[in-house]
CSV table of C-alpha atoms in Angstrom, one decimal:
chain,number,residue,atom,x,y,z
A,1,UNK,CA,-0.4,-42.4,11.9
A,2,UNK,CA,-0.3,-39.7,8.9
A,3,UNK,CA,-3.8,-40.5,7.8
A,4,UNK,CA,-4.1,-37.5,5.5
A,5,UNK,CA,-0.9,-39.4,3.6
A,6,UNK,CA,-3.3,-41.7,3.1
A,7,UNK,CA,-6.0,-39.2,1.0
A,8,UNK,CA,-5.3,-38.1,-2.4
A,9,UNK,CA,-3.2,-35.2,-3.6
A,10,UNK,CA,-5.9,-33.4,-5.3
A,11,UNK,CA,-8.2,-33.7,-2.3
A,12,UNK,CA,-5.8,-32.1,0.4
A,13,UNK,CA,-5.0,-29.6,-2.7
A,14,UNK,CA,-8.5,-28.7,-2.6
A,15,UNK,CA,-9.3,-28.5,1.2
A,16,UNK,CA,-6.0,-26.1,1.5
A,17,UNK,CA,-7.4,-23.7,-0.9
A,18,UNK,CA,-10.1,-23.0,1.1
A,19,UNK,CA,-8.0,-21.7,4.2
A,20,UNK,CA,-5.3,-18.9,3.6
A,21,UNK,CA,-1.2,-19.0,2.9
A,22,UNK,CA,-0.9,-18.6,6.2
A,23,UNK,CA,-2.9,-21.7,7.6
A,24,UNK,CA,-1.2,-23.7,4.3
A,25,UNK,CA,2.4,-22.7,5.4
A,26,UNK,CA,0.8,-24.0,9.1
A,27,UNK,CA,-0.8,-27.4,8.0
A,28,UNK,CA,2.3,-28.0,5.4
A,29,UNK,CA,4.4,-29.1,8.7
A,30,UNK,CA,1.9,-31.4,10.0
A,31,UNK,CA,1.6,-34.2,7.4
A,32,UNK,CA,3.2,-35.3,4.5
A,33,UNK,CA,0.4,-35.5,2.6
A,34,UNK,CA,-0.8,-31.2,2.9
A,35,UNK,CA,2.9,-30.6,2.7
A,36,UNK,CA,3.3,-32.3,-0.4
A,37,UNK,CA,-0.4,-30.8,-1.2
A,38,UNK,CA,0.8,-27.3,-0.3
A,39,UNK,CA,3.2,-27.3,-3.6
A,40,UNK,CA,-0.2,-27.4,-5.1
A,41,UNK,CA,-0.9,-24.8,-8.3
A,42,UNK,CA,-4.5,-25.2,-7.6
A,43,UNK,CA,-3.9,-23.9,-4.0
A,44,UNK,CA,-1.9,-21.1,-5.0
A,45,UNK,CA,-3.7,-20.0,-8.0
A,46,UNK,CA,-6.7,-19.4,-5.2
A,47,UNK,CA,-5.0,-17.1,-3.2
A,48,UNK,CA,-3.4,-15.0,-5.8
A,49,UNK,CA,-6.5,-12.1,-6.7
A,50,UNK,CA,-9.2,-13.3,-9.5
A,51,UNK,CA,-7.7,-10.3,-11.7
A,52,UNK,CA,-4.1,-11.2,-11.0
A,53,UNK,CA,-4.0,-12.1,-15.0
A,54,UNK,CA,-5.2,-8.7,-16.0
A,55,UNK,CA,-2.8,-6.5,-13.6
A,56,UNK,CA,0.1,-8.2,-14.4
A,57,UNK,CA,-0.8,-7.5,-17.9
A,58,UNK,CA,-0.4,-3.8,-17.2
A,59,UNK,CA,3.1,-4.5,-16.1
A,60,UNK,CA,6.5,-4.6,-18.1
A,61,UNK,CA,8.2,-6.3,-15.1
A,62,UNK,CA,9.3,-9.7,-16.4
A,63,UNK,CA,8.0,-12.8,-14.0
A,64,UNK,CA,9.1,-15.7,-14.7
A,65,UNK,CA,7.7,-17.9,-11.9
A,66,UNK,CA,7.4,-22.1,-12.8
A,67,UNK,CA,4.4,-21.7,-10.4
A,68,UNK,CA,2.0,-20.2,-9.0
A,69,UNK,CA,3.4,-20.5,-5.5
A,70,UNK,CA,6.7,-19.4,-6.6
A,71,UNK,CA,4.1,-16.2,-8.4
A,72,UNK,CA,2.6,-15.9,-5.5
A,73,UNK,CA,5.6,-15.2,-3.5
A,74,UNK,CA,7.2,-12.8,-5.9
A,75,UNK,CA,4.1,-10.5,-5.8
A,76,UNK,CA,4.7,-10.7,-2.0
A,77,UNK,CA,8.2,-9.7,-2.1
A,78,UNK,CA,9.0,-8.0,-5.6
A,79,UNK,CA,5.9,-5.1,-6.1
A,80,UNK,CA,5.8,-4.5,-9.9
A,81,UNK,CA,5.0,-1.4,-11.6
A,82,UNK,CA,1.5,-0.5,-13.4
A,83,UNK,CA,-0.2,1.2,-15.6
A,84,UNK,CA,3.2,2.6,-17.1
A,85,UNK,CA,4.7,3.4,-13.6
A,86,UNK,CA,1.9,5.7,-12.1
A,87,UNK,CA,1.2,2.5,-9.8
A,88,UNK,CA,3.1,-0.4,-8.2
A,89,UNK,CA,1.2,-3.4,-7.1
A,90,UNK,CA,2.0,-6.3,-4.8
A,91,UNK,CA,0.5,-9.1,-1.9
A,92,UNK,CA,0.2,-9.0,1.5
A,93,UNK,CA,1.7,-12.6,2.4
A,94,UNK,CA,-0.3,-13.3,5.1
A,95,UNK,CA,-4.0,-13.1,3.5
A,96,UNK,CA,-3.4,-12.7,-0.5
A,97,UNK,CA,-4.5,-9.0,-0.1
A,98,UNK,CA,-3.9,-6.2,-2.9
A,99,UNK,CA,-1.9,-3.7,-1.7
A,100,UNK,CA,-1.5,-0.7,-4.3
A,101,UNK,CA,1.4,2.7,-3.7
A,102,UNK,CA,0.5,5.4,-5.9
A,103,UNK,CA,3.7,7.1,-7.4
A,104,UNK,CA,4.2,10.8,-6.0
A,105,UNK,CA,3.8,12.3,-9.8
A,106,UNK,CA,0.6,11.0,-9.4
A,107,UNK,CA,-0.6,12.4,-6.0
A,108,UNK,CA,-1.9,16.0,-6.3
A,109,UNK,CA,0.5,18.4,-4.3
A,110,UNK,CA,0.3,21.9,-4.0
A,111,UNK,CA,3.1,24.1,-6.1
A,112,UNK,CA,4.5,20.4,-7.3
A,113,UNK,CA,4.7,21.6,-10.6
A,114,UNK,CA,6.9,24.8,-9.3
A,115,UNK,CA,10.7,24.2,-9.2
A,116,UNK,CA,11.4,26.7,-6.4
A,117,UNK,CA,9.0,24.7,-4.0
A,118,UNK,CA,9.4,21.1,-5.3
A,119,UNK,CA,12.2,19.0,-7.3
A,120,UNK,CA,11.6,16.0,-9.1
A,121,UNK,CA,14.5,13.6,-9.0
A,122,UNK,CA,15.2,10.0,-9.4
A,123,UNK,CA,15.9,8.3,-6.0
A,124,UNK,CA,18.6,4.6,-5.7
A,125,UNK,CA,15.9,3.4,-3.3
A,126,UNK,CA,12.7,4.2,-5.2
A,127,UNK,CA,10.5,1.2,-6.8
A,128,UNK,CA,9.2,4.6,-9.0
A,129,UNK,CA,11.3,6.5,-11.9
A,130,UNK,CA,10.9,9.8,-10.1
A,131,UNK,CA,10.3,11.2,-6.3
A,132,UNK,CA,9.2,14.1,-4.8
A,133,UNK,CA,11.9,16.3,-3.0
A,134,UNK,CA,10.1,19.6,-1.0
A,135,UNK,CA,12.2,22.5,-1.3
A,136,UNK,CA,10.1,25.1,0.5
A,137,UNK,CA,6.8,26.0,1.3
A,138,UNK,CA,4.2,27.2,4.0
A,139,UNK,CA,1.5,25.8,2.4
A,140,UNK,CA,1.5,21.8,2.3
A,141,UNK,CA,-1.2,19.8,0.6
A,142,UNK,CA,-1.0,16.0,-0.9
A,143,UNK,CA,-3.9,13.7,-1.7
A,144,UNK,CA,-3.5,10.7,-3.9
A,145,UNK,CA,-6.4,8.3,-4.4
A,146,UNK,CA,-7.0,5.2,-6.0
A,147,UNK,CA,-10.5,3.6,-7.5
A,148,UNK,CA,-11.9,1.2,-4.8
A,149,UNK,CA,-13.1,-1.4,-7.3
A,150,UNK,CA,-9.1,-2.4,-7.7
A,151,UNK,CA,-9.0,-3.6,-3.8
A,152,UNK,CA,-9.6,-6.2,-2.4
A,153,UNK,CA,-13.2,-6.5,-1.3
A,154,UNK,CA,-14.6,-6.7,2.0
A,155,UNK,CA,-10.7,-5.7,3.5
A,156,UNK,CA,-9.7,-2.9,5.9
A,157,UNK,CA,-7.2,-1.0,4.4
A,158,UNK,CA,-5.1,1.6,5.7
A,159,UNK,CA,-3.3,4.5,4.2
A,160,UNK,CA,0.4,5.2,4.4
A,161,UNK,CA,2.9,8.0,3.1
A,162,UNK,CA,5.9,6.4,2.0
A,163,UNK,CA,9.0,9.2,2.7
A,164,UNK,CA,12.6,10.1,3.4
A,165,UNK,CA,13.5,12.9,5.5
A,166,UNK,CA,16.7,14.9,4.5
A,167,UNK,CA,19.6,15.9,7.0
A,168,UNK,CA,18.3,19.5,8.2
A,169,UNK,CA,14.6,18.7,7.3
A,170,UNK,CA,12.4,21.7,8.9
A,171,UNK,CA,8.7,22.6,9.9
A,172,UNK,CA,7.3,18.9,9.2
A,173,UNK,CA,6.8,18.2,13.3
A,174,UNK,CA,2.6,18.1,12.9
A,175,UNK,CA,0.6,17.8,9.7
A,176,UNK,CA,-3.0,16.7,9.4
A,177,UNK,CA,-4.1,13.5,7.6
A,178,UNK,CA,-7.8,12.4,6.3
A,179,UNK,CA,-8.8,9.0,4.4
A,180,UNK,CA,-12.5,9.8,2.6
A,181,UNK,CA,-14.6,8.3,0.2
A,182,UNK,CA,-14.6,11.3,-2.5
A,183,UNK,CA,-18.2,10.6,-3.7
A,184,UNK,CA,-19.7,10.6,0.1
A,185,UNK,CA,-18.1,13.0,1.9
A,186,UNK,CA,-16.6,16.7,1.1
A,187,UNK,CA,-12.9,17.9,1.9
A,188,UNK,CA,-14.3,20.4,4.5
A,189,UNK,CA,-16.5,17.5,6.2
A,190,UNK,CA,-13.4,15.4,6.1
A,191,UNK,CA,-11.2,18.2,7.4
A,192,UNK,CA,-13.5,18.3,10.4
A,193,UNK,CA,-12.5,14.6,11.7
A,194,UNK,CA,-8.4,14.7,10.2
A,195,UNK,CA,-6.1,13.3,12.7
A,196,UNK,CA,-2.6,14.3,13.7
A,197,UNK,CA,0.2,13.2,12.8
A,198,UNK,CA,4.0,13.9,13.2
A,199,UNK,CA,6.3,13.3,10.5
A,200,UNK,CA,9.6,13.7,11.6
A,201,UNK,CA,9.2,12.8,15.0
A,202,UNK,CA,9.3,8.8,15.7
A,203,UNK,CA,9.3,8.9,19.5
A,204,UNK,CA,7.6,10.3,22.7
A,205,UNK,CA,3.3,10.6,23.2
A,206,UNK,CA,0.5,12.5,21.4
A,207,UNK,CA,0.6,12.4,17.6
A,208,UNK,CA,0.5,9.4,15.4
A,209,UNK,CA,4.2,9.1,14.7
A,210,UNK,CA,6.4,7.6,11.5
A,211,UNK,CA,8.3,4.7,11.7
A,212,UNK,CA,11.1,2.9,9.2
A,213,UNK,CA,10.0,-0.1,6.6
A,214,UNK,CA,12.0,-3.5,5.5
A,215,UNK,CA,12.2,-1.2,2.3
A,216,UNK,CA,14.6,2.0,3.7
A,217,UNK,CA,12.4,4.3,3.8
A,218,UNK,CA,9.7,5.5,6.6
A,219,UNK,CA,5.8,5.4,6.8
A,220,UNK,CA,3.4,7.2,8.2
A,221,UNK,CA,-0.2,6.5,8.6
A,222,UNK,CA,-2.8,8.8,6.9
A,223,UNK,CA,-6.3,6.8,7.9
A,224,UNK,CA,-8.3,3.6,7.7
A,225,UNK,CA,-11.5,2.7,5.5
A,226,UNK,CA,-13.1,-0.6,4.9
A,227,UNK,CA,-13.5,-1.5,1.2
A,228,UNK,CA,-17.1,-3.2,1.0
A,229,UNK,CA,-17.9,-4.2,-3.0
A,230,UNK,CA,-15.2,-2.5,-3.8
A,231,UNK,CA,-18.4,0.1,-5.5
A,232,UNK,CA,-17.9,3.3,-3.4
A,233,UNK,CA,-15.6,5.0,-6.5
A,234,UNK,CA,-12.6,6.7,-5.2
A,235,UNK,CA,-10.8,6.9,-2.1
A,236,UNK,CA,-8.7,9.9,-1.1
A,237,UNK,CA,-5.7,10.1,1.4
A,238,UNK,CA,-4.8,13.9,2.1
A,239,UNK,CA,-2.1,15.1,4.2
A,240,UNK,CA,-2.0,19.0,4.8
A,241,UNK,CA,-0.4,21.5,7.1
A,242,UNK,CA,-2.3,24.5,5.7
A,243,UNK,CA,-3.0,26.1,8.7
A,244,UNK,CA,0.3,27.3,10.7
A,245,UNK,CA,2.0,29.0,7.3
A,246,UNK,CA,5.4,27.9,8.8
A,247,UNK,CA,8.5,27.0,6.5
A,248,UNK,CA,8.7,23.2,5.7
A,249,UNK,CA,11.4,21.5,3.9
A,250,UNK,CA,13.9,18.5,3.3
A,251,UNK,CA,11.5,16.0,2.5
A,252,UNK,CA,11.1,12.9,-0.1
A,253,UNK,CA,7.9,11.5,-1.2
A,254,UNK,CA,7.4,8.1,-2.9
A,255,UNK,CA,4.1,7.7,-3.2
A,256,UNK,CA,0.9,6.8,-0.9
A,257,UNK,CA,0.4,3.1,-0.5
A,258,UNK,CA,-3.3,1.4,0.4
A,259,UNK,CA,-2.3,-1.7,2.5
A,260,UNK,CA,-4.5,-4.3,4.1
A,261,UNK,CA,-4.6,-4.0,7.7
């Protein structure tokens, strides 16, 4: 027998919003009553972010979502822009969680603003109005970082570059990457502990390696940190191959994107 049929709607609604979409989508299959329950504004409304109001009021995307689960699933799947483009915002689907990319004209890179080494372009694939296409350069520095008060609290996050690689791309086998806390720690403490990583290599042992996205383009981790209060001001992702001052070229930057783990 179905006995949570038998219990009001409003009473399911409300012991649903204390789990997580995941364990709703789960319970939604095992009774008619949570699965009527589980179409629920009040148990939707609870897993969307307690500023969702204010950052889709930063946005000019148009959403026009009936309700909040329908909402809540178009922040999952459609990231809008922010703060006039610098910023795109959207859900994880599985917990609720904030996940923020920051464009590439907002990341700090080295000779960005100097044609010969860097072109700005607008890309078919991009969510952002312009990308980042490297030219040439020995030297090659990025950092973007976001204010840790707009995460979610108490979440791991970790920290990706979101790229293309050209036909012919050069000189982007290693790089060094480094996630820090920009009030607590500085660049040459953080250089001391930066990891490894390979952009344009995807298989085979030793470095941290890229991979592809749902989206068409690739990723490649920079770090992990654990957002606490969300009161430790900003948080940096750096990517840098400054030390062997070898030719690099042929690739696309999107942006850096902080994504519960």
């Amino acid at each position: 027998m179905d006995y949570f049929g038998l219990m009001p709607e409003d009473c399911l609604s409300e012991i649903l919003s204390f789990t997580s979409p995941e364990d709703t989508a789960r319970l939604s299959t095992t009774s008619r009553g949570f699965n009527s329950a589980a179409e629920s504004d009040v148990v939707w409304e609870k897993f969307l972010p307690s500023d969702y109001q204010n950052i889709i009021s930063k946005s000019k995307s148009l959403l026009a979502s009936p309700s909040m689960k329908q909402l809540y699933f178009s922040l999952c799947d459609s990231p809008i822009l922010t703060d006039g483009g610098k910023m795109s915002f959207s859900l994880d689907k599985k917990t609720g969680k904030k996940c923020f990319m920051v464009s590439a004209r907002e990341l700090a890179i080295s000779w960005s603003d100097t044609p010969h080494y860097w072109a700005w372009s607008s890309h078919p694939d991009s969510r952002f109005s312009e990308v980042a296409n490297l030219r040439f350069v020995c030297w090659l520095d990025m950092r973007g970082k976001i204010e840790t008060r707009l995460l979610s609290k108490r979440t791991n996050y970790v920290v990706y570059l979101v790229f293309k690689l050209k036909s012919g791309c050069y000189g982007l086998e290693t790089a060094n990457t480094v996630v820090r806390f920009v009030d607590r720690e500085s660049d040459n403490e953080a250089e001391e502990r930066a990891s490894v990583v390979s952009i344009s290599r995807q298989e085979g042992p030793g470095e941290n390696r890229s991979k592809g996205r749902d989206d068409e383009w690739m990723e490649i981790e920079m770090g992990k940190f654990f957002n606490d209060t969300g009161e430790d001001g900003d948080v940096e992702a750096r990517l840098m191959e400054v030390r062997r001052l070898s030719a690099k070229g042929g690739l696309i930057v999107q942006g850096i994107e902080f994504r519960p783990e």
